[in-house]
Short mmCIF file of N, CA and C in Angstrom, two decimals:
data_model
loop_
_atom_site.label_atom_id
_atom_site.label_comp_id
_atom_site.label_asym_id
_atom_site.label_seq_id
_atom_site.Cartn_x
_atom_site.Cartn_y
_atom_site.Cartn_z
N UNK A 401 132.78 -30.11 14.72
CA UNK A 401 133.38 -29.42 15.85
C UNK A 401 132.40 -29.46 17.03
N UNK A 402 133.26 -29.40 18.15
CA UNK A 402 132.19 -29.40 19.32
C UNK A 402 131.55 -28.09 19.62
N UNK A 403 130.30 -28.10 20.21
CA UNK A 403 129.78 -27.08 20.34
C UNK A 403 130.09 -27.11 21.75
N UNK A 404 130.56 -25.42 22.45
CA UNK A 404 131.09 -25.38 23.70
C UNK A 404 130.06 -24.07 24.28
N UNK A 405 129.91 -23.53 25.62
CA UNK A 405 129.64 -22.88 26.06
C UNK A 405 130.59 -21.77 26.78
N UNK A 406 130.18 -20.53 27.07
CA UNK A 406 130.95 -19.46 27.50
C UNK A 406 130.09 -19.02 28.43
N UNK A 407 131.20 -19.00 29.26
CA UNK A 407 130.69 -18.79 30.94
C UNK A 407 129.70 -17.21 30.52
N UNK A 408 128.19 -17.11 31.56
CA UNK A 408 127.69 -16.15 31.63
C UNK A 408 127.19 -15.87 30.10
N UNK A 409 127.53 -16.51 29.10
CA UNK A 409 126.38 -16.29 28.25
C UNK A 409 125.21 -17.37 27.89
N UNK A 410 124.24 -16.55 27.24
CA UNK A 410 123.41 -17.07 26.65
C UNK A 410 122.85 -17.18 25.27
N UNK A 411 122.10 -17.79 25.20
CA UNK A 411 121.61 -18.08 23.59
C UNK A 411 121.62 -16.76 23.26
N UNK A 412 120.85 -15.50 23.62
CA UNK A 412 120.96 -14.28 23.10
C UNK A 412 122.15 -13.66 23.03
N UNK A 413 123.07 -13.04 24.33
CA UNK A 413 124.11 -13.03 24.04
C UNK A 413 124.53 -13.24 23.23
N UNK A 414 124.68 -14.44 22.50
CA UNK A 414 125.57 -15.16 21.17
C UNK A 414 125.16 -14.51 20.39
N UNK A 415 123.62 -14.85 20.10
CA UNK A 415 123.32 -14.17 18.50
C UNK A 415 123.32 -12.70 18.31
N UNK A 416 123.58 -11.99 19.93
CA UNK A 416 123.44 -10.21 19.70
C UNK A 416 124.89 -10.07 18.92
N UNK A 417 126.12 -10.82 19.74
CA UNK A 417 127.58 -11.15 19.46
C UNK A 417 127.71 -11.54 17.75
N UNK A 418 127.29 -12.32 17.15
CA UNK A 418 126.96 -12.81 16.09
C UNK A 418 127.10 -11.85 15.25
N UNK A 419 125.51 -11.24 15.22
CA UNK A 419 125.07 -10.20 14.79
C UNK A 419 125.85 -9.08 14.53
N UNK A 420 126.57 -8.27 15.41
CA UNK A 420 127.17 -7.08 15.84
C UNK A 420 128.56 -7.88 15.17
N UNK A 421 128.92 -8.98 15.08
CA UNK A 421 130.15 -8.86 14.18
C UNK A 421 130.38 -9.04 12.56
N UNK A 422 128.86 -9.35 12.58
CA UNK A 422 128.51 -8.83 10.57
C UNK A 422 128.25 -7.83 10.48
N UNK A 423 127.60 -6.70 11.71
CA UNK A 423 127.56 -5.40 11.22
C UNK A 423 126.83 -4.21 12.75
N UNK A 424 128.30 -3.83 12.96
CA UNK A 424 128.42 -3.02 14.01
C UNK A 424 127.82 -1.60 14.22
N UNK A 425 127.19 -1.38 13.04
CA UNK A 425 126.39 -0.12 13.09
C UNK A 425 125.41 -0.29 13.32
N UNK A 426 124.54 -1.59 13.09
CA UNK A 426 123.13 -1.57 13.55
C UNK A 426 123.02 -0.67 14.99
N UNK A 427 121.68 -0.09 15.08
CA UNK A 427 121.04 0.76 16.24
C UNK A 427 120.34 -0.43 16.70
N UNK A 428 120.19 -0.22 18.40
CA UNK A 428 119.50 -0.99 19.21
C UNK A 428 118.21 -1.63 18.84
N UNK A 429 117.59 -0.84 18.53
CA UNK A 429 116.35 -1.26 17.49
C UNK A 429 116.32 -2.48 16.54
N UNK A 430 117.57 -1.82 15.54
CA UNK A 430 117.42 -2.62 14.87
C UNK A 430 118.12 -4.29 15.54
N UNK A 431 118.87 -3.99 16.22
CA UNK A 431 119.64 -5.38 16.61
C UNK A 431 118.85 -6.16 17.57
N UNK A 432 117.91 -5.63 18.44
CA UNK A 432 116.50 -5.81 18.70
C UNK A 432 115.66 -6.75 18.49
N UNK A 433 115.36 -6.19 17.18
CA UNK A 433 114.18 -6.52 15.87
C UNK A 433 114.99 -8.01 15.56
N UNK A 434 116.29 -8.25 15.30
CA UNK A 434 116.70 -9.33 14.84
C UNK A 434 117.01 -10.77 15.31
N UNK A 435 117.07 -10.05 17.41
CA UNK A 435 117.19 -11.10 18.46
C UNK A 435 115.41 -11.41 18.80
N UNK A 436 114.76 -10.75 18.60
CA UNK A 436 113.10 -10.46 18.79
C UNK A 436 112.96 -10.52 20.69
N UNK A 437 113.69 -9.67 20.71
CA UNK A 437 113.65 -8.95 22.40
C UNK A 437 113.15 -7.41 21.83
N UNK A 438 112.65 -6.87 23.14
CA UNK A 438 112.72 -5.25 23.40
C UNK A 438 114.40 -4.80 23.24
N UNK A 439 114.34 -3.54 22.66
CA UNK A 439 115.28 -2.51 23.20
C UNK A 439 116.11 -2.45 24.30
N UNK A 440 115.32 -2.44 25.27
CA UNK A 440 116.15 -1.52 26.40
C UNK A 440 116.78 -3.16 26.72
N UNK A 441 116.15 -4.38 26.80
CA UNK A 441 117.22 -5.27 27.21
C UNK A 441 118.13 -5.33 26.49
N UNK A 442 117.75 -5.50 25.16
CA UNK A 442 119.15 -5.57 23.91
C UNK A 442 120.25 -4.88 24.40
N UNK A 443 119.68 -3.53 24.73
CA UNK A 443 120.54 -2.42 25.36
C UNK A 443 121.53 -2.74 26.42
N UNK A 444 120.94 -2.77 27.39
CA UNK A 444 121.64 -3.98 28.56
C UNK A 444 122.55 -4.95 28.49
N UNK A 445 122.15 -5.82 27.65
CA UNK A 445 123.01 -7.14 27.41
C UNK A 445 124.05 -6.12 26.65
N UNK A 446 124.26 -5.49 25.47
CA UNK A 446 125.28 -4.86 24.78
C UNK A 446 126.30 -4.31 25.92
N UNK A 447 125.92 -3.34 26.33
CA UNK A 447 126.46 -2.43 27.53
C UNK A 447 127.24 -3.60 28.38
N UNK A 448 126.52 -4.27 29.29
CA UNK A 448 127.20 -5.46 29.77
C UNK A 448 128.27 -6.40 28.97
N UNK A 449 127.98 -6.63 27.53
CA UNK A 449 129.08 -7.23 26.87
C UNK A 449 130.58 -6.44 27.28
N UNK A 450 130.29 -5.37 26.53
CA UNK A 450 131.17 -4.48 26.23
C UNK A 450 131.72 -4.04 27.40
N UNK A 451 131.04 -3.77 28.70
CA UNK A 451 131.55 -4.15 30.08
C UNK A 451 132.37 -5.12 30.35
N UNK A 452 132.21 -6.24 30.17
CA UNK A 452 132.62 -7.28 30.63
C UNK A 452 133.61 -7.68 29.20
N UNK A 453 133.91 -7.38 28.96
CA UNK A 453 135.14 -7.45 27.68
C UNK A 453 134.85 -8.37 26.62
N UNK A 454 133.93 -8.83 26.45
CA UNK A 454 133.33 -9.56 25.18
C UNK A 454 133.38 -8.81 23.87
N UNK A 455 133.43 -7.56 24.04
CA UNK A 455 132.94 -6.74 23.40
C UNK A 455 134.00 -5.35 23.02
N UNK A 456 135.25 -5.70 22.63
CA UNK A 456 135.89 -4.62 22.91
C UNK A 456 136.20 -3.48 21.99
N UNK A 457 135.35 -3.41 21.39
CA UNK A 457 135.31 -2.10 20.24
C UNK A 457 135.03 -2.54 18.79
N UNK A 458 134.11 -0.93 18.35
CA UNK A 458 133.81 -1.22 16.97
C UNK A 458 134.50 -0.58 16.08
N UNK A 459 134.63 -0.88 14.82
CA UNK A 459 135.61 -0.44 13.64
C UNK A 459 134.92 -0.53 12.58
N UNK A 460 135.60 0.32 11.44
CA UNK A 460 135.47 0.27 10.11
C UNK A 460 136.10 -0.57 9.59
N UNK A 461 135.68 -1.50 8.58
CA UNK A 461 136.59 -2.21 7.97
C UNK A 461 137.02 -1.77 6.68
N UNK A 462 138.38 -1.39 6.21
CA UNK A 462 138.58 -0.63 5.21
C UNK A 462 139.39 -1.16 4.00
N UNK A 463 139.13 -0.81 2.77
CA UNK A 463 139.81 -1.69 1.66
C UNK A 463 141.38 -1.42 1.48
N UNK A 464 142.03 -2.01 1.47
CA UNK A 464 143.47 -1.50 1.93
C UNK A 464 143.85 -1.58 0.66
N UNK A 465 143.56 -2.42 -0.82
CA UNK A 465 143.82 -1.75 -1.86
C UNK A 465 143.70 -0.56 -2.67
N UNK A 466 142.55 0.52 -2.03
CA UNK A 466 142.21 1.63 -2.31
C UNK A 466 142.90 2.65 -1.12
N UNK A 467 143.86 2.27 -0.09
CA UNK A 467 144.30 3.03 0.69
C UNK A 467 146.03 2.67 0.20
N UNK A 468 146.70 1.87 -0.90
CA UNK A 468 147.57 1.78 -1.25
C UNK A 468 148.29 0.69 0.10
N UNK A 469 147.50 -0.63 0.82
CA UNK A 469 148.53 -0.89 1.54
C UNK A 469 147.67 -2.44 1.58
N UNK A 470 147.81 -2.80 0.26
CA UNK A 470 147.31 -4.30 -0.58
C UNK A 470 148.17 -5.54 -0.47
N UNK A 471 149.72 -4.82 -0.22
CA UNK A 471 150.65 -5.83 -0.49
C UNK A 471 150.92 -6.40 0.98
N UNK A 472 150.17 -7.45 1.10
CA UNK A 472 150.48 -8.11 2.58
C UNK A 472 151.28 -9.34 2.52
N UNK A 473 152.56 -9.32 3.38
CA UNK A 473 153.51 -9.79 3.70
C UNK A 473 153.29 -10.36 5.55
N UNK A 474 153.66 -11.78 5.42
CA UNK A 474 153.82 -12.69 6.92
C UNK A 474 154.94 -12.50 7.05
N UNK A 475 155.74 -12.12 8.11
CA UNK A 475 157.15 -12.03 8.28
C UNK A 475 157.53 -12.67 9.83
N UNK A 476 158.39 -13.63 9.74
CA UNK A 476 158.73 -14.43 10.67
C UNK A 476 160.28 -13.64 10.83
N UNK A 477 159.98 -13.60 12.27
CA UNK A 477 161.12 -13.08 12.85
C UNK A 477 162.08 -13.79 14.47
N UNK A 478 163.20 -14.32 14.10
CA UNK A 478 163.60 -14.85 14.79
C UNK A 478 164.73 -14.05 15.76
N UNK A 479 164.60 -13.93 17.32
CA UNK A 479 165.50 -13.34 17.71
C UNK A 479 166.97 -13.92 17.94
N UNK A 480 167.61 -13.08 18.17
CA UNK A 480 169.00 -13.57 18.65
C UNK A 480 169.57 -14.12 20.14
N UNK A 481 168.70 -13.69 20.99
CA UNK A 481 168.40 -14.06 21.83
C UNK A 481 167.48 -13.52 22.97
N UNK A 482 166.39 -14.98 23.67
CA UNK A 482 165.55 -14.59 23.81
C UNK A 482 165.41 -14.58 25.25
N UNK A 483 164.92 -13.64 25.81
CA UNK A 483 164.75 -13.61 27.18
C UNK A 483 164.08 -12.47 27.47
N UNK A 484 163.17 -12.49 28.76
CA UNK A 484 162.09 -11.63 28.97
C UNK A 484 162.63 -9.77 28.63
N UNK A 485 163.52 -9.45 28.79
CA UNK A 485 163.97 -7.97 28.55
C UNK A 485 164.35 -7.66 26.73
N UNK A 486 164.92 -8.71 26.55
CA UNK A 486 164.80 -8.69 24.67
C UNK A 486 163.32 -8.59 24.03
N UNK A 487 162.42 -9.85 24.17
CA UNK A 487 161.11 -9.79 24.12
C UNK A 487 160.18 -8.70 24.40
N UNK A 488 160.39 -7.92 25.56
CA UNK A 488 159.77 -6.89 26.05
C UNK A 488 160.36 -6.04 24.61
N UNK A 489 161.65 -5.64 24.52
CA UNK A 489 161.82 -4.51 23.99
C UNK A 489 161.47 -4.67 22.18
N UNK A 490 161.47 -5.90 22.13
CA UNK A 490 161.10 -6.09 20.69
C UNK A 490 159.49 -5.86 20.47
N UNK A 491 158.57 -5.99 21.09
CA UNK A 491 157.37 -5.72 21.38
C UNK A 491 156.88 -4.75 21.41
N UNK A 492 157.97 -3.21 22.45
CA UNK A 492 157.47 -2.65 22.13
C UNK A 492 158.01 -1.79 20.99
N UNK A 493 158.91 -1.97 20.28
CA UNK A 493 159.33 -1.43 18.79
C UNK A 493 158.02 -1.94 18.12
N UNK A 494 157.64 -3.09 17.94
CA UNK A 494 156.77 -3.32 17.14
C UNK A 494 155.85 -2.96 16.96
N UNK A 495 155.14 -2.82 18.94
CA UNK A 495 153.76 -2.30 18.72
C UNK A 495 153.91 -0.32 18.00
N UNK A 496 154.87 0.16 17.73
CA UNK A 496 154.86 1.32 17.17
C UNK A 496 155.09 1.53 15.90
N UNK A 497 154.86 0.39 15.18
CA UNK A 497 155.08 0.47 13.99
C UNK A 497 153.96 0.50 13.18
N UNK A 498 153.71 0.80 12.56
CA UNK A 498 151.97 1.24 11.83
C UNK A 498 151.75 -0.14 10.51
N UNK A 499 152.96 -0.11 10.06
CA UNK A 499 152.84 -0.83 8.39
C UNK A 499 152.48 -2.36 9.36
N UNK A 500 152.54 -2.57 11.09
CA UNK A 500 152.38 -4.26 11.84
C UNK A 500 151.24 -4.01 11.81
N UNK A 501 150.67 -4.71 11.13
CA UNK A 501 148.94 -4.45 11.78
C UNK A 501 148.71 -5.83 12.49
N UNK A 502 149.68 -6.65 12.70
CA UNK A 502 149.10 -8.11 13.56
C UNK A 502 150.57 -8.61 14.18
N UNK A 503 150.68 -8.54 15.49
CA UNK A 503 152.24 -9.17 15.84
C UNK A 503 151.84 -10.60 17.08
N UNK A 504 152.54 -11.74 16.57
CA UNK A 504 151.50 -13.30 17.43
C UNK A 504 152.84 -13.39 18.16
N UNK A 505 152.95 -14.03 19.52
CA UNK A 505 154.68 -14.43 19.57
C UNK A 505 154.16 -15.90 19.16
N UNK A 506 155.02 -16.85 18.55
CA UNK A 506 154.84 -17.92 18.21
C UNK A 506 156.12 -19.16 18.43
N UNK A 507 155.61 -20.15 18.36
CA UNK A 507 156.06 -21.67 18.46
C UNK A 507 156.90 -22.09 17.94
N UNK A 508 158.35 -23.05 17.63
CA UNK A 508 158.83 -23.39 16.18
C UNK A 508 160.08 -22.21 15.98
N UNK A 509 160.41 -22.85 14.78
CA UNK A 509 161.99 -22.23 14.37
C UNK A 509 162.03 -20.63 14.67
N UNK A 510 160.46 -19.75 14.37
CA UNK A 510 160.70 -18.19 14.81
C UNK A 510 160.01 -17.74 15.96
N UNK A 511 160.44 -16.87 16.30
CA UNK A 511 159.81 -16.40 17.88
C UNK A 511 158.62 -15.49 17.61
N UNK A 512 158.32 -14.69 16.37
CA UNK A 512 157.64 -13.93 16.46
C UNK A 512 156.76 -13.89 14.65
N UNK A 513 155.50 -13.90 14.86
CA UNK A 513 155.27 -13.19 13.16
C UNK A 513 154.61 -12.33 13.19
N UNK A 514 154.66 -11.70 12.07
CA UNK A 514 154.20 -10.17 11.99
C UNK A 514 153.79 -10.19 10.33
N UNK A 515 152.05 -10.00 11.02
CA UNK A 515 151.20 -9.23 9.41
C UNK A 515 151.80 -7.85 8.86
N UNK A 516 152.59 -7.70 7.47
CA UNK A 516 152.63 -6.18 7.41
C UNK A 516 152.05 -5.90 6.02
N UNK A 517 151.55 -4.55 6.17
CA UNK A 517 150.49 -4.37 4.70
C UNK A 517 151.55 -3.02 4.29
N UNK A 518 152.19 -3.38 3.27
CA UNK A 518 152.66 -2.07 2.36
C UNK A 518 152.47 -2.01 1.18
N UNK A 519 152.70 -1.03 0.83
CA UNK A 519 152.04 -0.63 -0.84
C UNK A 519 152.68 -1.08 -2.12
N UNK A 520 153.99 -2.03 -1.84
CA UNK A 520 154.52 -2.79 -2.80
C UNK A 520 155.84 -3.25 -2.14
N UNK A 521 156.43 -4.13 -3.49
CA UNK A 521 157.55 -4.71 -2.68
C UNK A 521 158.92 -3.78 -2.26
N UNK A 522 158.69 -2.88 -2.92
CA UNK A 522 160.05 -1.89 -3.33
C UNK A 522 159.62 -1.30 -1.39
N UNK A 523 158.87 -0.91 -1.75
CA UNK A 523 158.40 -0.31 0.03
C UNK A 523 158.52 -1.11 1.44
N UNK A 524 158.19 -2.72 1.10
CA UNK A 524 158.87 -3.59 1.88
C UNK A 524 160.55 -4.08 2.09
N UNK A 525 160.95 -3.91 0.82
CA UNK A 525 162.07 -4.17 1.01
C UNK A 525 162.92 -2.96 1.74
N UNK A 526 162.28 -1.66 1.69
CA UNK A 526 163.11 -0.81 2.65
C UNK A 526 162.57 -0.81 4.04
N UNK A 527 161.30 -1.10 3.94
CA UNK A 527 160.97 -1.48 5.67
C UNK A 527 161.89 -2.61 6.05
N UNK A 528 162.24 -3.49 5.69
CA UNK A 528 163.06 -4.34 6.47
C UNK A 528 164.00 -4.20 6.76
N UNK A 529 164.45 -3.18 5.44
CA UNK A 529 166.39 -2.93 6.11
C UNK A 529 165.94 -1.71 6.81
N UNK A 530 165.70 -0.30 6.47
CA UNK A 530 165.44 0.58 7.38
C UNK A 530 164.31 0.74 8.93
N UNK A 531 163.39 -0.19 9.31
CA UNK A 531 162.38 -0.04 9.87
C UNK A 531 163.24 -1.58 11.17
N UNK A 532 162.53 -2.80 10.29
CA UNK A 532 163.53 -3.78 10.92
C UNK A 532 164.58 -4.58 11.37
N UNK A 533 165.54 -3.94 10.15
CA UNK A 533 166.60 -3.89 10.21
C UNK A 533 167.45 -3.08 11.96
N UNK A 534 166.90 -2.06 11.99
CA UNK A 534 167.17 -1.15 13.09
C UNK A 534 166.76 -2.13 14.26
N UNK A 535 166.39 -2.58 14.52
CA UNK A 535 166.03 -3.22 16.08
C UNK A 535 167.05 -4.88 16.58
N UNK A 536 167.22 -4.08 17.28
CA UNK A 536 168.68 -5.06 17.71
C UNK A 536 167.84 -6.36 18.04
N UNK A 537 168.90 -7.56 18.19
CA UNK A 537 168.48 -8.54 18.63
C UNK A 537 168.12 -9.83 17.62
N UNK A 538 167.76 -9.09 16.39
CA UNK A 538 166.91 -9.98 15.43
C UNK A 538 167.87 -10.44 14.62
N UNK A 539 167.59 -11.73 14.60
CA UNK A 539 169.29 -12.98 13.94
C UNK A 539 168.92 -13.31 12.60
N UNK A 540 167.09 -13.38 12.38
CA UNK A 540 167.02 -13.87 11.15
C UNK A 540 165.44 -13.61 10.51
N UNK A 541 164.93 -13.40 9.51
CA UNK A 541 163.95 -12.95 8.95
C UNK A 541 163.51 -13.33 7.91
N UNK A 542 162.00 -14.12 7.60
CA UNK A 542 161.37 -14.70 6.80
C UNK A 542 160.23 -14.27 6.53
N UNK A 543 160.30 -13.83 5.03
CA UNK A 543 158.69 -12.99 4.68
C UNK A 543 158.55 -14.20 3.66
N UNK A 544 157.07 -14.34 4.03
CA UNK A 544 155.72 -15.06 2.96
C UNK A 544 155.22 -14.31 2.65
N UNK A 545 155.20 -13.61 1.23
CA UNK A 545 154.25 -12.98 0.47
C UNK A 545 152.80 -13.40 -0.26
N UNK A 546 151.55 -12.67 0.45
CA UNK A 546 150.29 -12.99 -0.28
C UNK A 546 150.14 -13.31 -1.45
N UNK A 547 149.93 -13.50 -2.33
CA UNK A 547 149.17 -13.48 -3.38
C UNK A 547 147.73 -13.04 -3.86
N UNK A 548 146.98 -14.08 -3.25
CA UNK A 548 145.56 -13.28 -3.27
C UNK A 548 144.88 -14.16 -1.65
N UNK A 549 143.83 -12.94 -1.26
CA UNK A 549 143.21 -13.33 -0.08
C UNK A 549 142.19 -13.87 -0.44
N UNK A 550 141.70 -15.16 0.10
CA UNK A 550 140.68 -15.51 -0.50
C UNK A 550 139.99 -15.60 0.83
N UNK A 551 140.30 -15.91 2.17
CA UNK A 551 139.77 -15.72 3.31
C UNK A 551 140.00 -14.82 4.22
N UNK A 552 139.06 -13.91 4.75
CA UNK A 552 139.98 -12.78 5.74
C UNK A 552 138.77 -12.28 7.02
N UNK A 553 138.96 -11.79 7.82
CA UNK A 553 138.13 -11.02 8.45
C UNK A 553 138.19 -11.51 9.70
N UNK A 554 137.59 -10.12 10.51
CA UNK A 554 137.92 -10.32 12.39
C UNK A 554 136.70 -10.99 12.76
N UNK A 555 135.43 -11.75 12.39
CA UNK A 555 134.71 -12.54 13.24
C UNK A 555 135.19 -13.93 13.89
N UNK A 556 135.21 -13.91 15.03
CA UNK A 556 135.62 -15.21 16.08
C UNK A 556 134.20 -15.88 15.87
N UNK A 557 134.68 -17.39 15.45
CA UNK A 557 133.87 -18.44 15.57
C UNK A 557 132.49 -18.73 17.08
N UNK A 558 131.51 -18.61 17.09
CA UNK A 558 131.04 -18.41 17.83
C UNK A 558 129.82 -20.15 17.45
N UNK A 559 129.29 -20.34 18.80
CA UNK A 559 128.54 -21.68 18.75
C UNK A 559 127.40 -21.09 18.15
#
């Protein structure tokens, strides 16, 4: 792959970026100690990330088989018809739905897919008729069920 550059950063930048997305709790110090700068710049450059939207928040990452919501389902959703006021309103049904934890609009036979994590199939199958079922517009619906994850996680490829 090619190695590319991003406007306004630098070699540090990257590796503070790097860093902070294997593990977002490190203290300045320590994230510091690992770029082998002082503090208060580390400090700086962070602040400025996170300013400048590189950087847009930290999280817990949590085991969703011990929170009962293991069973992850891809669901392709095709509308009935599409045009900027359908789209809008399907969007925002979606973004209020808790069990979406990922909604892409996409390319190809469906207009939309949607990550949903529920706690089994019996629980999906009533989200679709009661949850998505309810939202007008939608002509047709295709779930891919997980099996096992063998790759997962929010770090963006970085040079």
């Amino acid at each position: 792959m090619e190695n590319f550059s991003v406007e306004r950063l630098d070699a540090t930048d990257i590796s503070i970026l790097r860093i902070l997305q294997s593990d977002g709790r490190l203290t300045i110090k320590e994230l510091a100690a690992r770029v082998s700068r002082s503090a208060t710049p580390v400090y700086e450059r962070v602040k400025r990330l996170e300013q400048e939207g590189y950087i847009k928040g930290y999280v817990a990452l949590l085991d969703p088989d011990k929170l009962r919501r293991g069973f992850v389902v891809f669901c392709n959703v095709k509308l009935r018809e599409l045009c900027r006021e359908n789209a809008e309103a399907f969007v925002e049904r979606i973004l209020a739905i808790d069990e979406v934890t990922e909604c892409y609009n996409i390319s190809g036979q469906f207009d939309y897919m949607l990550k949903v994590m529920a706690p089994d199939m019996a629980y999906y199958r009533d989200f679709v008729l009661n949850v998505l079922g309810t939202i007008g517009n939608i002509s047709a619906i295709e779930s891919t069920f997980v099996m096992e994850t063998l790759k997962s996680g929010p770090a963006i490829p970085l040079p």
